[in-house]
Short mmCIF file of C-alpha atoms and ligand atoms in Angstrom, two decimals:
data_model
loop_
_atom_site.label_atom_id
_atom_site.label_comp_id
_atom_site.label_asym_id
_atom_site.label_seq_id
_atom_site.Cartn_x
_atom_site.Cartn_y
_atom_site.Cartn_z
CA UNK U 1 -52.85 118.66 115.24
CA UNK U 2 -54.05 121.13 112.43
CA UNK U 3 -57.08 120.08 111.60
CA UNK U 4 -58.47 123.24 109.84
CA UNK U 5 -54.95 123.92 108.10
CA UNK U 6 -54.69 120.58 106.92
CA UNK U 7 -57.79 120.83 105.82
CA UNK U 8 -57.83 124.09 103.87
CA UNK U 9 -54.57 122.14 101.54
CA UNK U 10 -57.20 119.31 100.94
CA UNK U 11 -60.04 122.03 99.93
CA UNK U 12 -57.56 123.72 98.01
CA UNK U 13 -56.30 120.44 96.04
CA UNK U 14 -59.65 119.32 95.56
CA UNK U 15 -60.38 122.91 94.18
CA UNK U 16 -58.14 122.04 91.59
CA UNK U 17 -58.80 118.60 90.57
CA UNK U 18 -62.92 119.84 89.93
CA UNK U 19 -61.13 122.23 87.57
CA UNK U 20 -59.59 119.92 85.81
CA UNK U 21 -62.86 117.19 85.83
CA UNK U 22 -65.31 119.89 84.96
CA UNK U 23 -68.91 119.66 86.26
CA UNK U 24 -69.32 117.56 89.39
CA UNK U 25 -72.26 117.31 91.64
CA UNK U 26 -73.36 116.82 94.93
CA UNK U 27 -76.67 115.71 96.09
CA UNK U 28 -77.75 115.69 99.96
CA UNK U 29 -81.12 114.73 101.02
CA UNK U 30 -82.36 115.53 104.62
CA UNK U 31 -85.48 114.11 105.96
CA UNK U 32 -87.26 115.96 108.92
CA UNK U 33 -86.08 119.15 110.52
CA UNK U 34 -83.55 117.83 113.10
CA UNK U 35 -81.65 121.26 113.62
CA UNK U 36 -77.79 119.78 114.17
CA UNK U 37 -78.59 117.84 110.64
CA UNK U 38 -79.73 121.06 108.98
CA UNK U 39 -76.56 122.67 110.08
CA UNK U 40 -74.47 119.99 108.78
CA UNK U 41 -75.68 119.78 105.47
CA UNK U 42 -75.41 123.54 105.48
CA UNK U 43 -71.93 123.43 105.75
CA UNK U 44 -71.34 120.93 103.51
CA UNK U 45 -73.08 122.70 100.65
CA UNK U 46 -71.11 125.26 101.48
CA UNK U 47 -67.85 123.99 100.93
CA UNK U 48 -68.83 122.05 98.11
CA UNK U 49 -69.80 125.50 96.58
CA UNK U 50 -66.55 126.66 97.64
CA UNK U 51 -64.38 124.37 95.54
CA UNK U 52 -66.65 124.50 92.63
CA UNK U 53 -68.97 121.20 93.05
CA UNK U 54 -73.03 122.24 92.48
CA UNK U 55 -75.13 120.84 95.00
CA UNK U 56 -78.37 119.52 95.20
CA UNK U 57 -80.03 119.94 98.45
CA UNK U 58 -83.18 117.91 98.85
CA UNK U 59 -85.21 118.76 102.22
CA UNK U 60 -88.40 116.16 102.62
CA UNK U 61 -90.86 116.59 105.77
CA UNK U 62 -90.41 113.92 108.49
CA UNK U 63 -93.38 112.02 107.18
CA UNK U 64 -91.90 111.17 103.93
CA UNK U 65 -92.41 107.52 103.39
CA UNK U 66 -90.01 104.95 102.52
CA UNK U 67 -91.29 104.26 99.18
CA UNK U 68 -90.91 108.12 98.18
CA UNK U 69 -87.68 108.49 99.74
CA UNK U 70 -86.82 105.14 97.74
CA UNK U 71 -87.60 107.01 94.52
CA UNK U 72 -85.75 110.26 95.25
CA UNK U 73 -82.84 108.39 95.85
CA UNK U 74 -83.48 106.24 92.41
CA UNK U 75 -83.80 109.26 90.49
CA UNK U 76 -80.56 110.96 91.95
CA UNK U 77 -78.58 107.40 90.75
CA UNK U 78 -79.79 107.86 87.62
CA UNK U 79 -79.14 111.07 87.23
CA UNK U 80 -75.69 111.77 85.27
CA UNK U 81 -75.32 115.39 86.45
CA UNK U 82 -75.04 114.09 90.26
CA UNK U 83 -71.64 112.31 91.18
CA UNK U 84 -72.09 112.09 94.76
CA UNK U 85 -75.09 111.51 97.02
CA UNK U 86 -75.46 111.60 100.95
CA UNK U 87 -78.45 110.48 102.92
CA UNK U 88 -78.18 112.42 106.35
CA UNK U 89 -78.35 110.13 109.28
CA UNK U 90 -80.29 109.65 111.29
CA UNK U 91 -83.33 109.73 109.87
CA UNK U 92 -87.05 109.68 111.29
CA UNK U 93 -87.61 106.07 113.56
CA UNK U 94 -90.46 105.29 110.54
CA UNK U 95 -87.57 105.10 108.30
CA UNK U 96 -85.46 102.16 107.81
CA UNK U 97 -81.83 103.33 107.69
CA UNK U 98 -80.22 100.58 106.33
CA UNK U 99 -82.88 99.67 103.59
CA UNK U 100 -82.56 103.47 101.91
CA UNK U 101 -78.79 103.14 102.26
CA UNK U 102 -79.02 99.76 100.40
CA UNK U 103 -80.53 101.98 97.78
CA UNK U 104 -77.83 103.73 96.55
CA UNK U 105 -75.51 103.46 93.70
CA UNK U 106 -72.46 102.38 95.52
CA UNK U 107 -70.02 104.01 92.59
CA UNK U 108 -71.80 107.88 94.30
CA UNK U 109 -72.31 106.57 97.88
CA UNK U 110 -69.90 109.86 99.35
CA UNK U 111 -70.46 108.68 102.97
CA UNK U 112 -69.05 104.94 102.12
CA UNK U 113 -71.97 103.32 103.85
CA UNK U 114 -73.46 101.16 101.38
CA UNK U 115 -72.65 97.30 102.04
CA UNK U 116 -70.89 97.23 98.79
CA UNK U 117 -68.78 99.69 99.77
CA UNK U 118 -68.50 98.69 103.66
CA UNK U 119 -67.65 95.08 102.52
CA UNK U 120 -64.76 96.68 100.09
CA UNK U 121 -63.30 98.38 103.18
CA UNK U 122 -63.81 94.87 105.31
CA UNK U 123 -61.58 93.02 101.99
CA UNK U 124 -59.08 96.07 101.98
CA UNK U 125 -60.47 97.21 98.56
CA UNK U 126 -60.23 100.11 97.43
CA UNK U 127 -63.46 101.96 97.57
CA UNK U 128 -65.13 105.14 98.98
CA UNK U 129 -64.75 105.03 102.85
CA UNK U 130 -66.64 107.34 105.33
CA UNK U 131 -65.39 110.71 105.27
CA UNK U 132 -64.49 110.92 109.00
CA UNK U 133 -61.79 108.02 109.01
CA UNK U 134 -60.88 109.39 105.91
CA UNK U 135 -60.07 112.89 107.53
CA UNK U 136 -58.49 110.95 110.45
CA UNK U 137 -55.79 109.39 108.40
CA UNK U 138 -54.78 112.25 106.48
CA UNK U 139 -54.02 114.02 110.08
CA UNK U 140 -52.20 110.63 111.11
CA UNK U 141 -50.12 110.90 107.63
CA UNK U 142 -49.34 114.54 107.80
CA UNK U 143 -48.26 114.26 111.26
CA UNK U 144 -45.84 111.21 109.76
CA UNK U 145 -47.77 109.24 112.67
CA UNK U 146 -45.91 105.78 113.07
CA UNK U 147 -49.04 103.36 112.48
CA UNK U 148 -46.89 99.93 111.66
CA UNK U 149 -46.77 97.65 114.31
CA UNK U 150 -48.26 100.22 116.60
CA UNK U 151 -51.07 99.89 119.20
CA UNK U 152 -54.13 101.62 118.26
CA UNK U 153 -57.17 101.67 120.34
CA UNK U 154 -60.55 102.97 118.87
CA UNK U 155 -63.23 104.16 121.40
CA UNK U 156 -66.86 103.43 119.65
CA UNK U 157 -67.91 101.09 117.02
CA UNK U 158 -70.56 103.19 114.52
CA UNK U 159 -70.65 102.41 111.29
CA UNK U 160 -69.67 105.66 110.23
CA UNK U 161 -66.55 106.21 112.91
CA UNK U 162 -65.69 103.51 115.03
CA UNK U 163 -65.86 100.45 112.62
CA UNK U 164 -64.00 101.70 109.78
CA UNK U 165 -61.07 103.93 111.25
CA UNK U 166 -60.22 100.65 112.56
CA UNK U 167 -59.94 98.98 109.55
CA UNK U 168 -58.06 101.82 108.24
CA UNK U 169 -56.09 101.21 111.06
CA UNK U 170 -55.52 97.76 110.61
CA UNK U 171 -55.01 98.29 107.07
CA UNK U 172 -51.97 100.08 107.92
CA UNK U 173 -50.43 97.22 109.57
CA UNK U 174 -51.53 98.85 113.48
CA UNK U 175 -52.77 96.06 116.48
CA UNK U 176 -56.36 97.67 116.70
CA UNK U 177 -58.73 97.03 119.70
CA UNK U 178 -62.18 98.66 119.68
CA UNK U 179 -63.99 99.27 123.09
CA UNK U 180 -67.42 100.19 123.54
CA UNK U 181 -70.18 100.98 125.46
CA UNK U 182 -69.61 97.55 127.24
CA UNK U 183 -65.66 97.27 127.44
CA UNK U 184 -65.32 96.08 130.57
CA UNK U 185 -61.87 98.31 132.37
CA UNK U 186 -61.81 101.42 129.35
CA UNK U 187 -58.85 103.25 131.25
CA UNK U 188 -56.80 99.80 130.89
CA UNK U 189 -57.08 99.77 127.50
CA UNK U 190 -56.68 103.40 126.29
CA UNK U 191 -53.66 103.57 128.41
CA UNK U 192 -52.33 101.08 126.05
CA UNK U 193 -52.47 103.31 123.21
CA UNK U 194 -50.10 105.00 121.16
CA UNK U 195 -52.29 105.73 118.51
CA UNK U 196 -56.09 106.66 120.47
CA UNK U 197 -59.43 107.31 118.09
CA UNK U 198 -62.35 108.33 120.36
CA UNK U 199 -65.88 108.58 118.97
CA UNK U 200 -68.22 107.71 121.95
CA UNK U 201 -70.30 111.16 122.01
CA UNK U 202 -69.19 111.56 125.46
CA UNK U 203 -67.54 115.00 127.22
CA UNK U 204 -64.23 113.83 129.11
CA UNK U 205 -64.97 110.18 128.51
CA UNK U 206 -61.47 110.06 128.18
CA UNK U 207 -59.24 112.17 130.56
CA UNK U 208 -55.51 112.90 131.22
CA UNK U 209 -54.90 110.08 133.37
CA UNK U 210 -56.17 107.63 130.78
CA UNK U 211 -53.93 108.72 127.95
CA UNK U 212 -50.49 107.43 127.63
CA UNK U 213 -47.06 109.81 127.50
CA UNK U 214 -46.48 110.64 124.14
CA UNK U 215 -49.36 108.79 123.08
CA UNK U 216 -51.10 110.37 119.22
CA UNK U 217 -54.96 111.23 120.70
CA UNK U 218 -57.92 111.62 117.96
CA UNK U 219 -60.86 113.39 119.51
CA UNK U 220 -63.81 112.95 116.85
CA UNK U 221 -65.98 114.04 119.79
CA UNK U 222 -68.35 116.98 119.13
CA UNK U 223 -70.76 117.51 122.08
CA UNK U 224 -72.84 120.55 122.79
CA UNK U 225 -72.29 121.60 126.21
CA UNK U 226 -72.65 124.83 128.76
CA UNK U 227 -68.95 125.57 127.65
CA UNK U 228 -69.50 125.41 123.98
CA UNK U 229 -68.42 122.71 121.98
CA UNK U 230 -66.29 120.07 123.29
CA UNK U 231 -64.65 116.68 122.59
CA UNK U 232 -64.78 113.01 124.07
CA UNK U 233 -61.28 113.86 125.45
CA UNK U 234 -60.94 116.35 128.53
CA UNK U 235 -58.00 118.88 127.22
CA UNK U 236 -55.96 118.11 130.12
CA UNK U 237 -54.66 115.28 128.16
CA UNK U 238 -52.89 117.65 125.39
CA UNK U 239 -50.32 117.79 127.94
CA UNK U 240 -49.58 114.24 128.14
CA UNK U 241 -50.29 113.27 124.15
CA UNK U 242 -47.35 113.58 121.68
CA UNK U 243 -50.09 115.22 119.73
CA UNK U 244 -53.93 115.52 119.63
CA UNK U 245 -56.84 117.43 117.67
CA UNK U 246 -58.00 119.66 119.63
CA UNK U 247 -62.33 120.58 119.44
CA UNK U 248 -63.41 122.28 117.48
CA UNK U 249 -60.41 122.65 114.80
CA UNK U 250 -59.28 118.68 114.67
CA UNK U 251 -61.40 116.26 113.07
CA UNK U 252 -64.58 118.15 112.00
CA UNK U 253 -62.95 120.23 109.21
CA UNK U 254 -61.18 116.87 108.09
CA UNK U 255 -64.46 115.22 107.50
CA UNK U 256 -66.36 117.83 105.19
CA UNK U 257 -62.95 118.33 103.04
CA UNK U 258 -62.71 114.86 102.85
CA UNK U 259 -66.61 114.26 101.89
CA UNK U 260 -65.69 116.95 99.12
CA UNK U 261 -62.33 114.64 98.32
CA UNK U 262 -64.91 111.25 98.38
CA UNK U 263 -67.22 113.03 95.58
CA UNK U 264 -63.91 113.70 93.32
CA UNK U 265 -63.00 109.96 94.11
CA UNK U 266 -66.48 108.84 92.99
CA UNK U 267 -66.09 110.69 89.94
CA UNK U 268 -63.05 109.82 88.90
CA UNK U 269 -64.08 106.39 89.46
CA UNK U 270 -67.11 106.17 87.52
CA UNK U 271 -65.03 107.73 84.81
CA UNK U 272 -62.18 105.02 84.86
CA UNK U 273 -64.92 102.32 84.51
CA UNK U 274 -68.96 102.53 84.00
CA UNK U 275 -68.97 99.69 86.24
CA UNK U 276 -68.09 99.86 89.87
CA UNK U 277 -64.52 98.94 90.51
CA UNK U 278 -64.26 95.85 92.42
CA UNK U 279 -60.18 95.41 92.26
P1 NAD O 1 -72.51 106.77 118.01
O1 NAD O 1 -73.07 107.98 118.68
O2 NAD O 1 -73.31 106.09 116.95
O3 NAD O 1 -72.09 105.66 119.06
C1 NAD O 1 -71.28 105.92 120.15
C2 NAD O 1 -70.29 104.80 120.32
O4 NAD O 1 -69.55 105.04 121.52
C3 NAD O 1 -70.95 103.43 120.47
O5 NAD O 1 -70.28 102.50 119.64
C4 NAD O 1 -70.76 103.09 121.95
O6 NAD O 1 -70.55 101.70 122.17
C5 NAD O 1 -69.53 103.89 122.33
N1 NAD O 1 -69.61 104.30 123.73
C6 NAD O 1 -70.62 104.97 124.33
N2 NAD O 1 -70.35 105.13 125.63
C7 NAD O 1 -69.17 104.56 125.87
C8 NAD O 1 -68.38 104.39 127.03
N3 NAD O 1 -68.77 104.87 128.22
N4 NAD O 1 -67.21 103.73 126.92
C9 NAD O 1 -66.80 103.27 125.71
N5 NAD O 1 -67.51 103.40 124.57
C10 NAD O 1 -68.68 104.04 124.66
O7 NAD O 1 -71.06 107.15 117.40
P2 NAD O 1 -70.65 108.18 116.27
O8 NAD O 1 -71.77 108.46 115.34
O9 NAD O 1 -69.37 107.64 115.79
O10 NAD O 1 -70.40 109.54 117.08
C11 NAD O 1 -69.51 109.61 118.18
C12 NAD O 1 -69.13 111.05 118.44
O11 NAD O 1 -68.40 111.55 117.33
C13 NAD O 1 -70.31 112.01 118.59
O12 NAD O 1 -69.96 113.02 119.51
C14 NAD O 1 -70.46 112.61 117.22
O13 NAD O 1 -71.07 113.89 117.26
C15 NAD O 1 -69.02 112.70 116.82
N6 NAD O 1 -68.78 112.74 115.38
C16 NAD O 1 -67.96 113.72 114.93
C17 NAD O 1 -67.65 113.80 113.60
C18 NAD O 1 -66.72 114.86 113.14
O14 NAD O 1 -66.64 115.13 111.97
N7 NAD O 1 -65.95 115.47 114.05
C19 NAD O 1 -68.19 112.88 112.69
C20 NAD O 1 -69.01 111.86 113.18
C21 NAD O 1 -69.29 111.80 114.54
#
């Protein structure tokens, strides 16, 4: 599966649609000088730049306290210019994660982790919904990926992965189980799937001998190794899936088009109604 294709037809659309809207922004803060986070946020100010969204990239030493990253993230909610905002996770151990995501407006929370927004997703709302499971079911839909009545099995439980690909999942009628760090026989279940998300942050967790014939394989995987980059899922299994994402090229260039797609979304929504949508 195509995921750099696929997602150069999102960028493009997206392109468009921020023609159309005008000005739309894009604020990221980063707290501390984790390297991999720098990198990210590089890249996504990049390709926000690239289909015409400004960006606002806020870097804050790893000693900022709560309260002032509490008022940075005030000011960027009340500030009209910005449309989307995105606290890079994780942040510093002094730093409460969930208390500065509480913060946020919901109606510009681009990574879809604010409760209001998390509890939409739970209700099968509609509502903005972390970019990753976003990016994995626009791969699922372009590859016309059965998902009614089918047996998906999702491999980690993070709020940002695990947790709400399988509610997308389940939204779309699938039987979803989610295993983790504790699932008790993994190979039993994955061999179960037809439909198989892995986000465990483990190289060749899940190898060809766990995958089903024919079986649709997601690797969100992205582990730094010796080799280069790599996936959860050893790429022996491409020869037993019906189809897979390879790494890199799969999932990762789904998720930043479809962070740029989530700050159109907020957009449009805050311009449909000041108040955040709650049907
Ligand atoms: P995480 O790192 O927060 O947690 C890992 C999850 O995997 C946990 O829920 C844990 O229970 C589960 N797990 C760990 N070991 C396991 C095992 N042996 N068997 C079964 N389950 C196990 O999860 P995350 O933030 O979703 O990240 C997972 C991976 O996905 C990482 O490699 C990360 O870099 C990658 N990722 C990629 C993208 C992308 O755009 N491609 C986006 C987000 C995360």
């Amino acid at each position: 599966m195509d995921g750099n294709a696929l997602a150069a037809r999102v960028r493009a659309e997206v392109k468009e649609e921020v023609a159309q809207i005008g000005e739309l922004g894009l604020a990221t803060i980063l707290v501390g000088d984790d390297p991999a986070s720098g990198n990210y946020i590089r890249r996504k100010h990049q390709a926000a730049l690239e289909v015409g969204i400004s960006s606002t990239d806020i870097r804050l030493p790893a000693e900022t306290s709560e309260a002032e990253l509490l008022e940075r993230v005030e000011a960027l909610n009340e500030d009209d210019s910005i449309h989307g905002i995105l606290v890079q996770l994780p942040l510093p151990d002094a730093l409460d994660p969930a208390r500065i995501v509480r913060a946020l407006d919901p109606a510009k929370d681009v990574d879809g982790l604010q409760p209001l927004n998390a509890g939409q997703l739970y209700l099968g709302r509609p509502t903005l919904v972390p970019a990753t499971p976003v990016g994995i079911m626009a791969l699922l839909a372009a590859y016309d990926i059965r998902l009614s009545g089918a047996k998906a099995v999702v491999v980690g439980r993070s709020d940002i992965v695990g947790k709400p690909v399988a509610q997308l999942l389940l939204r779309q009628n699938a039987t979803v189980t989610i295993c983790h760090s504790r699932t008790r026989d993994l190979a039993r279940e994955t061999l179960d799937a037809d439909v198989l998300v892995v986000a465990a942050g483990h190289p060749a967790l899940v190898t060809a001998d766990m995958v089903q014939h024919g079986a649709t394989v997601i690797d969100v995987g992205m582990n730094r190794t010796d080799a280069g980059l790599v996936g959860d899922v050893d790429a022996a299994a491409m020869d037993i899936a019906g189809h897979m994402t390879p790494v890199p090229g799969g999932v990762g260039p789904m998720t930043i088009a479809s962070l740029l797609r989530n700050t159109v979304e907020a957009a449009q929504m805050r311009a449909r109604s000041f108040a955040f949508p709650c049907d």
